[in-house]
Amino acid sequence: MSENKIINLALVCCGTVGGGVINILTKNHALIKKRLGLELTLKYVVDVKRPDELDEKLFPGMKFCDRIEPVINDPQVDIVIHLVGGEALEREFILSSLKKGKHVVTANKALLAKHGAAIFREALAHKCHVGFEASVAGGIPVIKALKEGLAANHIKAIYGIINGTANYILTSMQRAGCSFEDALATAQAKGYAEADPSFDVEGIDSAHKITILAELAYGGLVDFNSVYAEGIERITLNDLRYAEEFGYTVKLLGIAQMNQKLDVRVHPAMIPTQHLLAKVDGVYNAVYIEGDMVGPTIYYGQGAGREPTASAVMADVIEIAQRLISNRDKNAGDYNVLNYFSKNSLELLGPENINTGYYIRFMTIDQPGVLAQISGVLGAHKISISAVTQKERHAGDIVPIILMTHTAPEQAVAAALTEVERLSVVKEPPLKIRVMNELSGEEK
Ligand code: HSE
């Protein structure tokens, strides 16, 4: 730590979230100084191009550079905020910072989900802190909730709406009846979406985040490549409306729960409309965490966007600064949650072992006997139907038939749907949405 009672920061990449960090350092400078009892100084901003809005008068002595080397070679720099995004370069930058003894704050969920162990090992070797609150659920302090608030609990389940873009799209489609494409374009314009928005809509971003939460909650490494991820691309406005009629809201959900083995997955899910999670709209995120002692808890807030994410970044900066000031970590690795990210790999329950209820949409020719053929196949696979609806009537044309099932094994449903798809009257692969019986208080 620098000696003159200041903590020196460097910001690597001044994009959307970096701009939010600058804003917080400017607007809440006095508040943060009061809370910390000393000054946080932005000593470097690193970017390929100087950001237009970077007002050096607000940060006297700040240096702008387009390379990271001056930052990591400056012994006065205490904390490096890494916001480059992507994987290879960010990994290289973070590891170089740690090797030089710099404490690190990152929002990079993809990197942590895939290479968390390597980063935390390096951090431990150099007695450095790594803050990653902003990597999951934007401004919601859910990492702190797991590490601190719920530290005395076995975690029974985590259900998270953890992608703001996907939630924004589903909400806009339902509320405004707008198209998937229009809702996505607005989410991108507002800065919510990933550089590659397919990460948002295909559930990959949520899979990164639920991997991190599962590792923290269940104390071991989760193989990101084995986490099942399914997105919202095939969900139509009609599916959302049918779901509503059955008393459900469709959300893209990250799930982590212990059922003898660890069950970690991401997919669209039907949540009972009365459940708090069903009421989480727009870019907002919410994470439901059930502990064995505390029971159910919910954390809610903006899961994407400039200032909310920067708020989480700065929370880590402030926590690390507090630790440096009080010099209370003999072994900085404790904060690096190595106790959570242990070297043990956690064995995952494959998605084929899911048991749940299903909403299934079949696009079929509208003619007598079709429903009998479909229900015959489901019956042969011992899948029990709880409700059926066909609203549209266009004899000879293609119409949706909607079917709800009682709890059934995923394998049986998959096998039945493969068989149904082969029927000549069925014109598209059936769409299934899993129903969250766990949240309805009904049988599991
Ligand atoms: N693209 C992400 C989202 C940003 O929409 O939630 C926050 O990680």
Short mmCIF file of C-alpha atoms and ligand atoms in Angstrom, two decimals:
data_model
loop_
_atom_site.label_atom_id
_atom_site.label_comp_id
_atom_site.label_asym_id
_atom_site.label_seq_id
_atom_site.Cartn_x
_atom_site.Cartn_y
_atom_site.Cartn_z
CA MET A 1 0.00 0.00 0.00
CA SER A 2 1.27 3.47 -0.79
CA GLU A 3 2.54 5.23 2.33
CA ASN A 4 0.86 8.60 2.17
CA LYS A 5 -2.57 7.45 3.34
CA ILE A 6 -4.07 7.17 -0.06
CA ILE A 7 -5.06 4.10 -2.02
CA ASN A 8 -4.05 4.29 -5.65
CA LEU A 9 -6.31 2.77 -8.26
CA ALA A 10 -5.85 1.96 -11.91
CA LEU A 11 -8.75 1.44 -14.26
CA VAL A 12 -8.07 -0.84 -17.20
CA CYS A 13 -10.62 -0.12 -19.93
CA CYS A 14 -12.98 2.80 -19.72
CA GLY A 15 -16.02 1.41 -21.56
CA THR A 16 -19.58 1.28 -20.24
CA VAL A 17 -18.83 0.03 -16.74
CA GLY A 18 -15.51 1.90 -16.59
CA GLY A 19 -17.44 5.09 -17.32
CA GLY A 20 -19.70 4.25 -14.37
CA VAL A 21 -16.64 3.79 -12.15
CA ILE A 22 -15.38 7.24 -13.18
CA ASN A 23 -18.82 8.67 -12.44
CA ILE A 24 -18.96 7.14 -8.96
CA LEU A 25 -15.41 8.25 -8.17
CA THR A 26 -16.41 11.76 -9.21
CA LYS A 27 -19.88 12.11 -7.71
CA ASN A 28 -19.43 10.07 -4.54
CA HIS A 29 -15.81 10.93 -3.90
CA ALA A 30 -16.49 12.79 -0.65
CA LEU A 31 -18.83 10.08 0.66
CA ILE A 32 -16.34 7.31 -0.06
CA LYS A 33 -13.52 9.33 1.50
CA LYS A 34 -15.60 9.87 4.63
CA ARG A 35 -16.49 6.19 4.89
CA LEU A 36 -12.96 4.97 4.29
CA GLY A 37 -11.21 7.69 6.23
CA LEU A 38 -8.80 8.21 3.37
CA GLU A 39 -8.56 9.06 -0.26
CA LEU A 40 -9.09 6.74 -3.22
CA THR A 41 -7.01 8.16 -6.05
CA LEU A 42 -7.38 7.21 -9.67
CA LYS A 43 -3.75 7.12 -10.74
CA TYR A 44 -4.07 5.50 -14.16
CA VAL A 45 -6.64 4.95 -16.84
CA VAL A 46 -5.60 2.41 -19.46
CA ASP A 47 -7.41 2.17 -22.76
CA VAL A 48 -6.60 1.99 -26.44
CA LYS A 49 -8.18 5.41 -26.94
CA ARG A 50 -8.57 8.26 -24.48
CA PRO A 51 -12.27 8.49 -23.52
CA ASP A 52 -13.74 11.87 -24.50
CA GLU A 53 -15.51 12.30 -21.19
CA LEU A 54 -12.40 11.72 -19.06
CA ASP A 55 -11.97 15.06 -17.31
CA GLU A 56 -8.45 15.15 -15.92
CA LYS A 57 -9.24 18.20 -13.77
CA LEU A 58 -11.33 15.89 -11.60
CA PHE A 59 -8.43 13.49 -11.12
CA PRO A 60 -5.28 15.59 -10.64
CA GLY A 61 -2.12 13.61 -11.37
CA MET A 62 -4.01 10.91 -13.27
CA LYS A 63 -2.07 9.39 -16.15
CA PHE A 64 -3.63 8.02 -19.29
CA CYS A 65 -1.84 5.22 -21.12
CA ASP A 66 -2.61 2.64 -23.74
CA ARG A 67 -0.54 -0.18 -22.20
CA ILE A 68 -0.87 -1.99 -18.88
CA GLU A 69 2.88 -2.27 -18.14
CA PRO A 70 3.30 1.20 -16.56
CA VAL A 71 0.44 0.32 -14.18
CA ILE A 72 1.68 -3.04 -13.00
CA ASN A 73 5.27 -1.80 -12.75
CA ASP A 74 4.29 1.17 -10.59
CA PRO A 75 4.75 0.13 -6.95
CA GLN A 76 2.35 2.88 -5.87
CA VAL A 77 -0.64 1.23 -7.53
CA ASP A 78 -2.63 -0.76 -4.97
CA ILE A 79 -5.75 -1.96 -6.78
CA VAL A 80 -6.25 -2.59 -10.50
CA ILE A 81 -9.83 -2.58 -11.79
CA HIS A 82 -9.97 -4.89 -14.83
CA LEU A 83 -12.87 -4.22 -17.17
CA VAL A 84 -11.52 -5.26 -20.56
CA GLY A 85 -13.97 -8.15 -20.99
CA GLY A 86 -13.28 -11.15 -23.20
CA GLU A 87 -11.11 -13.94 -21.96
CA ALA A 88 -7.53 -14.29 -23.23
CA LEU A 89 -6.36 -10.69 -22.80
CA GLU A 90 -8.23 -10.15 -19.54
CA ARG A 91 -6.76 -13.34 -18.11
CA GLU A 92 -3.27 -12.28 -19.12
CA PHE A 93 -3.75 -8.78 -17.62
CA ILE A 94 -5.21 -10.08 -14.36
CA LEU A 95 -2.50 -12.71 -13.89
CA SER A 96 0.22 -10.11 -14.63
CA SER A 97 -1.31 -7.72 -12.09
CA LEU A 98 -1.45 -10.44 -9.44
CA LYS A 99 2.13 -11.51 -10.13
CA LYS A 100 3.16 -7.92 -9.41
CA GLY A 101 1.26 -7.99 -6.12
CA LYS A 102 -1.65 -5.82 -7.22
CA HIS A 103 -5.07 -6.44 -5.79
CA VAL A 104 -7.61 -7.01 -8.51
CA VAL A 105 -11.27 -6.19 -9.07
CA THR A 106 -13.02 -7.75 -12.05
CA ALA A 107 -16.54 -8.04 -13.46
CA ASN A 108 -15.56 -10.81 -15.87
CA LYS A 109 -17.96 -13.70 -15.27
CA ALA A 110 -16.86 -15.73 -18.30
CA LEU A 111 -13.28 -15.64 -17.13
CA LEU A 112 -14.10 -16.59 -13.54
CA ALA A 113 -16.50 -19.35 -14.59
CA LYS A 114 -13.82 -20.93 -16.77
CA HIS A 115 -10.52 -19.96 -15.15
CA GLY A 116 -11.46 -18.96 -11.58
CA ALA A 117 -9.20 -21.58 -10.01
CA ALA A 118 -6.08 -20.36 -11.85
CA ILE A 119 -6.78 -16.76 -10.90
CA PHE A 120 -7.42 -17.49 -7.24
CA ARG A 121 -4.33 -19.71 -7.02
CA GLU A 122 -2.21 -16.85 -8.35
CA ALA A 123 -3.88 -14.44 -5.95
CA LEU A 124 -3.11 -16.68 -3.00
CA ALA A 125 0.51 -17.11 -4.07
CA HIS A 126 0.96 -13.32 -4.06
CA LYS A 127 -1.29 -12.58 -1.08
CA CYS A 128 -3.62 -10.50 -3.19
CA HIS A 129 -7.33 -9.92 -3.07
CA VAL A 130 -9.64 -10.55 -6.00
CA GLY A 131 -13.03 -8.84 -5.86
CA PHE A 132 -15.69 -10.08 -8.27
CA GLU A 133 -19.00 -8.84 -6.91
CA ALA A 134 -19.85 -7.25 -10.28
CA SER A 135 -19.52 -10.56 -12.09
CA VAL A 136 -22.98 -11.77 -11.02
CA ALA A 137 -26.26 -9.84 -11.01
CA GLY A 138 -24.81 -6.37 -11.65
CA GLY A 139 -25.43 -4.09 -8.69
CA ILE A 140 -26.93 -6.74 -6.38
CA PRO A 141 -24.50 -7.73 -3.61
CA VAL A 142 -25.21 -11.43 -4.01
CA ILE A 143 -21.59 -12.57 -3.78
CA LYS A 144 -21.31 -10.81 -0.43
CA ALA A 145 -24.61 -12.40 0.62
CA LEU A 146 -23.22 -15.88 -0.08
CA LYS A 147 -19.76 -15.25 1.37
CA GLU A 148 -20.86 -13.34 4.43
CA GLY A 149 -24.57 -13.09 5.18
CA LEU A 150 -25.29 -16.78 4.56
CA ALA A 151 -21.91 -18.12 5.68
CA ALA A 152 -23.50 -20.19 8.46
CA ASN A 153 -25.87 -22.04 6.13
CA HIS A 154 -25.85 -25.08 3.92
CA ILE A 155 -27.29 -23.74 0.69
CA LYS A 156 -30.26 -25.81 -0.42
CA ALA A 157 -31.04 -24.02 -3.67
CA ILE A 158 -30.31 -20.96 -5.78
CA TYR A 159 -32.75 -19.79 -8.43
CA GLY A 160 -31.62 -16.68 -10.24
CA ILE A 161 -32.92 -14.32 -12.87
CA ILE A 162 -29.38 -13.27 -13.66
CA ASN A 163 -29.44 -11.95 -17.19
CA GLY A 164 -30.93 -8.48 -17.49
CA THR A 165 -31.10 -8.55 -21.29
CA ALA A 166 -33.07 -11.80 -21.43
CA ASN A 167 -35.40 -10.60 -18.69
CA TYR A 168 -35.85 -7.27 -20.47
CA ILE A 169 -36.73 -9.09 -23.70
CA LEU A 170 -39.26 -11.44 -22.06
CA THR A 171 -40.87 -8.56 -20.15
CA SER A 172 -41.05 -6.29 -23.21
CA MET A 173 -42.55 -9.05 -25.34
CA GLN A 174 -45.20 -9.75 -22.73
CA ARG A 175 -45.99 -6.16 -21.73
CA ALA A 176 -45.77 -4.36 -25.07
CA GLY A 177 -46.41 -7.31 -27.34
CA CYS A 178 -43.21 -6.33 -29.12
CA SER A 179 -41.02 -8.64 -31.15
CA PHE A 180 -37.97 -10.45 -29.82
CA GLU A 181 -35.75 -8.48 -32.24
CA ASP A 182 -37.08 -5.04 -31.22
CA ALA A 183 -36.72 -5.83 -27.52
CA LEU A 184 -33.15 -7.05 -28.05
CA ALA A 185 -32.24 -3.92 -30.04
CA THR A 186 -33.49 -1.68 -27.20
CA ALA A 187 -31.58 -3.73 -24.61
CA GLN A 188 -28.42 -3.34 -26.69
CA ALA A 189 -28.97 0.41 -27.09
CA LYS A 190 -29.28 0.72 -23.30
CA GLY A 191 -25.94 -1.03 -22.80
CA TYR A 192 -27.35 -4.15 -21.08
CA ALA A 193 -26.33 -6.76 -23.63
CA GLU A 194 -23.01 -8.53 -23.97
CA ALA A 195 -20.73 -7.68 -26.91
CA ASP A 196 -22.10 -10.87 -28.41
CA PRO A 197 -25.81 -10.79 -27.45
CA SER A 198 -26.20 -14.47 -28.22
CA PHE A 199 -24.54 -14.96 -24.81
CA ASP A 200 -27.56 -13.24 -23.25
CA VAL A 201 -30.35 -14.93 -25.21
CA GLU A 202 -28.80 -18.41 -25.38
CA GLY A 203 -28.31 -18.61 -21.62
CA ILE A 204 -24.50 -18.62 -21.75
CA ASP A 205 -24.10 -15.46 -19.69
CA SER A 206 -26.48 -16.88 -17.07
CA ALA A 207 -24.48 -20.12 -17.11
CA HIS A 208 -21.28 -18.19 -16.36
CA LYS A 209 -23.00 -16.51 -13.42
CA ILE A 210 -24.69 -19.59 -11.96
CA THR A 211 -21.36 -21.45 -12.20
CA ILE A 212 -19.75 -18.79 -9.99
CA LEU A 213 -22.65 -18.85 -7.52
CA ALA A 214 -22.67 -22.66 -7.40
CA GLU A 215 -18.92 -22.78 -6.73
CA LEU A 216 -19.29 -20.32 -3.88
CA ALA A 217 -22.37 -22.00 -2.44
CA TYR A 218 -21.20 -25.61 -2.69
CA GLY A 219 -17.47 -25.16 -2.11
CA GLY A 220 -15.80 -26.68 -5.16
CA LEU A 221 -15.11 -26.31 -8.82
CA VAL A 222 -17.92 -26.64 -11.33
CA ASP A 223 -16.97 -27.61 -14.87
CA PHE A 224 -18.55 -24.78 -16.85
CA ASN A 225 -18.63 -26.90 -20.00
CA SER A 226 -20.90 -29.41 -18.26
CA VAL A 227 -23.45 -26.81 -17.20
CA TYR A 228 -26.62 -27.25 -19.27
CA ALA A 229 -27.69 -23.99 -20.93
CA GLU A 230 -30.77 -23.37 -23.03
CA GLY A 231 -31.90 -19.90 -24.10
CA ILE A 232 -35.06 -17.98 -24.87
CA GLU A 233 -34.71 -17.81 -28.67
CA ARG A 234 -37.63 -20.15 -29.40
CA ILE A 235 -40.08 -18.59 -26.93
CA THR A 236 -42.91 -16.73 -28.66
CA LEU A 237 -45.35 -14.13 -27.42
CA ASN A 238 -48.03 -16.84 -27.58
CA ASP A 239 -46.03 -19.05 -25.21
CA LEU A 240 -45.88 -16.18 -22.72
CA ARG A 241 -49.65 -15.64 -23.02
CA TYR A 242 -50.49 -19.35 -22.66
CA ALA A 243 -48.20 -19.56 -19.64
CA GLU A 244 -50.06 -16.64 -18.07
CA GLU A 245 -53.37 -18.41 -18.60
CA PHE A 246 -52.03 -21.46 -16.78
CA GLY A 247 -50.92 -19.18 -13.91
CA TYR A 248 -47.22 -18.93 -14.75
CA THR A 249 -44.64 -16.39 -15.92
CA VAL A 250 -41.73 -17.44 -18.11
CA LYS A 251 -38.24 -16.42 -16.91
CA LEU A 252 -34.75 -17.43 -17.93
CA LEU A 253 -33.52 -19.07 -14.75
CA GLY A 254 -30.10 -20.09 -13.46
CA ILE A 255 -30.55 -23.02 -11.08
CA ALA A 256 -28.11 -24.57 -8.61
CA GLN A 257 -29.36 -27.09 -6.08
CA MET A 258 -28.06 -30.10 -4.25
CA ASN A 259 -29.94 -33.32 -4.99
CA GLN A 260 -27.33 -35.83 -3.83
CA LYS A 261 -25.31 -34.51 -6.76
CA LEU A 262 -25.11 -30.85 -7.72
CA ASP A 263 -27.74 -29.81 -10.23
CA VAL A 264 -26.59 -26.68 -12.12
CA ARG A 265 -28.44 -25.54 -15.24
CA VAL A 266 -29.92 -22.61 -17.15
CA HIS A 267 -33.17 -22.68 -19.12
CA PRO A 268 -36.45 -20.85 -19.53
CA ALA A 269 -38.74 -21.84 -16.67
CA MET A 270 -42.39 -21.33 -15.79
CA ILE A 271 -42.70 -19.74 -12.36
CA PRO A 272 -46.05 -19.46 -10.52
CA THR A 273 -47.28 -15.91 -11.21
CA GLN A 274 -47.69 -15.20 -7.51
CA HIS A 275 -44.06 -16.01 -6.70
CA LEU A 276 -41.81 -13.00 -6.07
CA LEU A 277 -39.42 -14.12 -8.83
CA ALA A 278 -42.25 -13.93 -11.37
CA LYS A 279 -42.64 -10.23 -10.58
CA VAL A 280 -39.05 -9.37 -11.48
CA ASP A 281 -39.37 -7.35 -14.66
CA GLY A 282 -37.22 -5.59 -17.22
CA VAL A 283 -33.49 -5.37 -16.69
CA TYR A 284 -33.93 -6.22 -13.02
CA ASN A 285 -32.37 -9.39 -11.65
CA ALA A 286 -33.28 -11.37 -8.57
CA VAL A 287 -31.58 -14.26 -6.85
CA TYR A 288 -33.51 -16.59 -4.55
CA ILE A 289 -31.21 -18.40 -2.13
CA GLU A 290 -32.49 -20.93 0.37
CA GLY A 291 -30.28 -21.77 3.31
CA ASP A 292 -30.90 -24.62 5.76
CA MET A 293 -31.01 -22.22 8.72
CA VAL A 294 -32.18 -18.92 7.27
CA GLY A 295 -34.83 -20.37 4.94
CA PRO A 296 -35.65 -18.55 1.71
CA THR A 297 -34.05 -15.18 0.96
CA ILE A 298 -34.30 -12.98 -2.16
CA TYR A 299 -31.88 -10.35 -3.48
CA TYR A 300 -33.24 -7.92 -6.04
CA GLY A 301 -31.89 -5.02 -8.09
CA GLN A 302 -30.52 -3.91 -11.44
CA GLY A 303 -28.53 -6.74 -12.95
CA ALA A 304 -26.92 -4.82 -15.78
CA GLY A 305 -26.09 -1.30 -16.84
CA ARG A 306 -23.38 1.24 -16.24
CA GLU A 307 -23.86 2.58 -12.72
CA PRO A 308 -25.35 -0.55 -11.08
CA THR A 309 -22.42 -2.67 -12.25
CA ALA A 310 -19.93 0.06 -11.36
CA SER A 311 -21.53 0.22 -7.90
CA ALA A 312 -20.57 -3.44 -7.37
CA VAL A 313 -17.07 -2.83 -8.74
CA MET A 314 -16.60 0.05 -6.32
CA ALA A 315 -17.97 -2.00 -3.41
CA ASP A 316 -15.08 -4.41 -3.98
CA VAL A 317 -12.59 -1.56 -4.28
CA ILE A 318 -13.84 -0.10 -0.99
CA GLU A 319 -13.75 -3.48 0.78
CA ILE A 320 -10.21 -4.19 -0.40
CA ALA A 321 -9.17 -0.64 0.59
CA GLN A 322 -10.65 -1.20 4.07
CA ARG A 323 -8.68 -4.43 4.39
CA LEU A 324 -5.49 -2.72 3.31
CA ILE A 325 -6.04 0.13 5.75
CA SER A 326 -6.71 -2.10 8.72
CA ASN A 327 -4.04 -4.52 7.53
CA ARG A 328 -6.23 -7.24 8.91
CA ASP A 329 -5.40 -9.98 6.43
CA LYS A 330 -2.34 -11.91 7.36
CA ASN A 331 -3.39 -14.28 4.67
CA ALA A 332 -5.15 -12.40 1.92
CA GLY A 333 -6.23 -15.70 0.43
CA ASP A 334 -9.11 -15.83 2.89
CA TYR A 335 -10.82 -13.05 1.05
CA ASN A 336 -10.03 -14.79 -2.20
CA VAL A 337 -12.54 -17.38 -1.11
CA LEU A 338 -10.20 -20.24 -1.74
CA ASN A 339 -12.12 -22.02 0.96
CA TYR A 340 -15.05 -21.86 -1.40
CA PHE A 341 -13.20 -22.35 -4.67
CA SER A 342 -11.50 -25.45 -3.28
CA LYS A 343 -9.59 -27.70 -5.59
CA ASN A 344 -12.32 -30.33 -5.48
CA SER A 345 -14.42 -30.71 -8.57
CA LEU A 346 -18.10 -31.04 -7.86
CA GLU A 347 -19.90 -33.86 -9.62
CA LEU A 348 -22.86 -32.58 -11.63
CA LEU A 349 -26.26 -34.18 -12.03
CA GLY A 350 -26.86 -34.35 -15.80
CA PRO A 351 -29.97 -32.59 -17.18
CA GLU A 352 -31.30 -36.02 -18.20
CA ASN A 353 -31.98 -36.61 -14.50
CA ILE A 354 -34.34 -33.67 -14.07
CA ASN A 355 -37.85 -34.48 -12.84
CA THR A 356 -40.34 -31.71 -13.35
CA GLY A 357 -43.58 -30.67 -15.00
CA TYR A 358 -43.52 -29.47 -18.61
CA TYR A 359 -45.32 -27.01 -20.84
CA ILE A 360 -45.07 -28.36 -24.39
CA ARG A 361 -46.10 -26.58 -27.60
CA PHE A 362 -46.66 -28.68 -30.72
CA MET A 363 -47.15 -27.04 -34.10
CA THR A 364 -49.46 -29.42 -35.90
CA ILE A 365 -51.88 -29.71 -38.77
CA ASP A 366 -55.35 -28.82 -37.54
CA GLN A 367 -57.30 -32.01 -38.17
CA PRO A 368 -59.21 -34.59 -36.09
CA GLY A 369 -57.13 -37.25 -34.34
CA VAL A 370 -53.88 -35.24 -33.96
CA LEU A 371 -54.24 -34.81 -30.21
CA ALA A 372 -54.97 -38.54 -29.84
CA GLN A 373 -51.73 -39.38 -31.68
CA ILE A 374 -49.65 -37.03 -29.52
CA SER A 375 -51.20 -38.07 -26.22
CA GLY A 376 -50.79 -41.70 -27.26
CA VAL A 377 -47.04 -41.23 -27.58
CA LEU A 378 -46.83 -39.41 -24.24
CA GLY A 379 -48.92 -42.12 -22.59
CA ALA A 380 -46.65 -44.83 -23.96
CA HIS A 381 -43.75 -43.04 -22.23
CA LYS A 382 -45.79 -42.89 -18.97
CA ILE A 383 -46.10 -39.11 -19.11
CA SER A 384 -49.27 -37.89 -17.48
CA ILE A 385 -51.04 -34.88 -19.01
CA SER A 386 -52.55 -32.28 -16.67
CA ALA A 387 -54.03 -29.83 -19.19
CA VAL A 388 -54.48 -29.35 -22.94
CA THR A 389 -55.49 -26.31 -24.94
CA GLN A 390 -55.92 -25.50 -28.61
CA LYS A 391 -57.27 -22.00 -29.17
CA GLU A 392 -56.81 -21.45 -32.85
CA ARG A 393 -58.96 -23.26 -35.38
CA HIS A 394 -57.75 -23.24 -38.99
CA ALA A 395 -58.80 -26.60 -40.42
CA GLY A 396 -55.97 -28.03 -42.51
CA ASP A 397 -53.50 -25.28 -41.45
CA ILE A 398 -50.77 -25.35 -38.80
CA VAL A 399 -51.88 -24.43 -35.27
CA PRO A 400 -50.31 -24.65 -31.80
CA ILE A 401 -51.50 -27.37 -29.42
CA ILE A 402 -50.42 -26.70 -25.83
CA LEU A 403 -50.06 -29.44 -23.29
CA MET A 404 -49.08 -29.35 -19.61
CA THR A 405 -47.71 -32.48 -17.94
CA HIS A 406 -47.49 -33.69 -14.37
CA THR A 407 -43.99 -34.25 -13.02
CA ALA A 408 -42.14 -36.53 -15.41
CA PRO A 409 -38.55 -37.66 -15.98
CA GLU A 410 -36.69 -35.49 -18.52
CA GLN A 411 -35.43 -38.57 -20.34
CA ALA A 412 -38.95 -39.86 -20.91
CA VAL A 413 -40.12 -36.45 -22.13
CA ALA A 414 -37.15 -36.13 -24.49
CA ALA A 415 -37.77 -39.60 -25.92
CA ALA A 416 -41.50 -38.91 -26.34
CA LEU A 417 -40.87 -35.58 -28.09
CA THR A 418 -38.42 -37.17 -30.50
CA GLU A 419 -41.12 -39.67 -31.38
CA VAL A 420 -43.85 -37.01 -31.68
CA GLU A 421 -41.64 -34.94 -33.98
CA ARG A 422 -41.61 -37.84 -36.44
CA LEU A 423 -45.41 -37.79 -36.79
CA SER A 424 -46.36 -36.43 -40.22
CA VAL A 425 -48.92 -34.03 -38.67
CA VAL A 426 -46.23 -32.32 -36.51
CA LYS A 427 -44.52 -29.53 -38.42
CA GLU A 428 -41.76 -28.19 -36.08
CA PRO A 429 -39.71 -29.59 -33.25
CA PRO A 430 -41.92 -29.30 -30.13
CA LEU A 431 -40.97 -26.55 -27.66
CA LYS A 432 -40.81 -27.47 -23.98
CA ILE A 433 -40.58 -25.19 -20.98
CA ARG A 434 -39.89 -26.72 -17.59
CA VAL A 435 -42.31 -25.82 -14.80
CA MET A 436 -40.78 -24.86 -11.46
CA ASN A 437 -42.69 -27.18 -9.17
CA GLU A 438 -40.09 -26.36 -6.53
CA LEU A 439 -41.46 -22.83 -6.28
CA SER A 440 -45.13 -23.75 -6.27
CA GLY A 441 -45.10 -25.72 -3.04
CA GLU A 442 -46.38 -28.75 -4.95
CA GLU A 443 -44.79 -32.19 -5.13
CA LYS A 444 -41.19 -32.23 -6.28
N1 HSE B 1 -25.40 -8.81 -20.45
C1 HSE B 1 -25.55 -8.92 -19.04
C2 HSE B 1 -27.02 -8.92 -18.73
C3 HSE B 1 -24.85 -7.78 -18.36
O1 HSE B 1 -27.82 -8.58 -19.59
O2 HSE B 1 -27.38 -9.26 -17.61
C4 HSE B 1 -24.58 -8.01 -16.92
O3 HSE B 1 -23.76 -9.13 -16.70
#
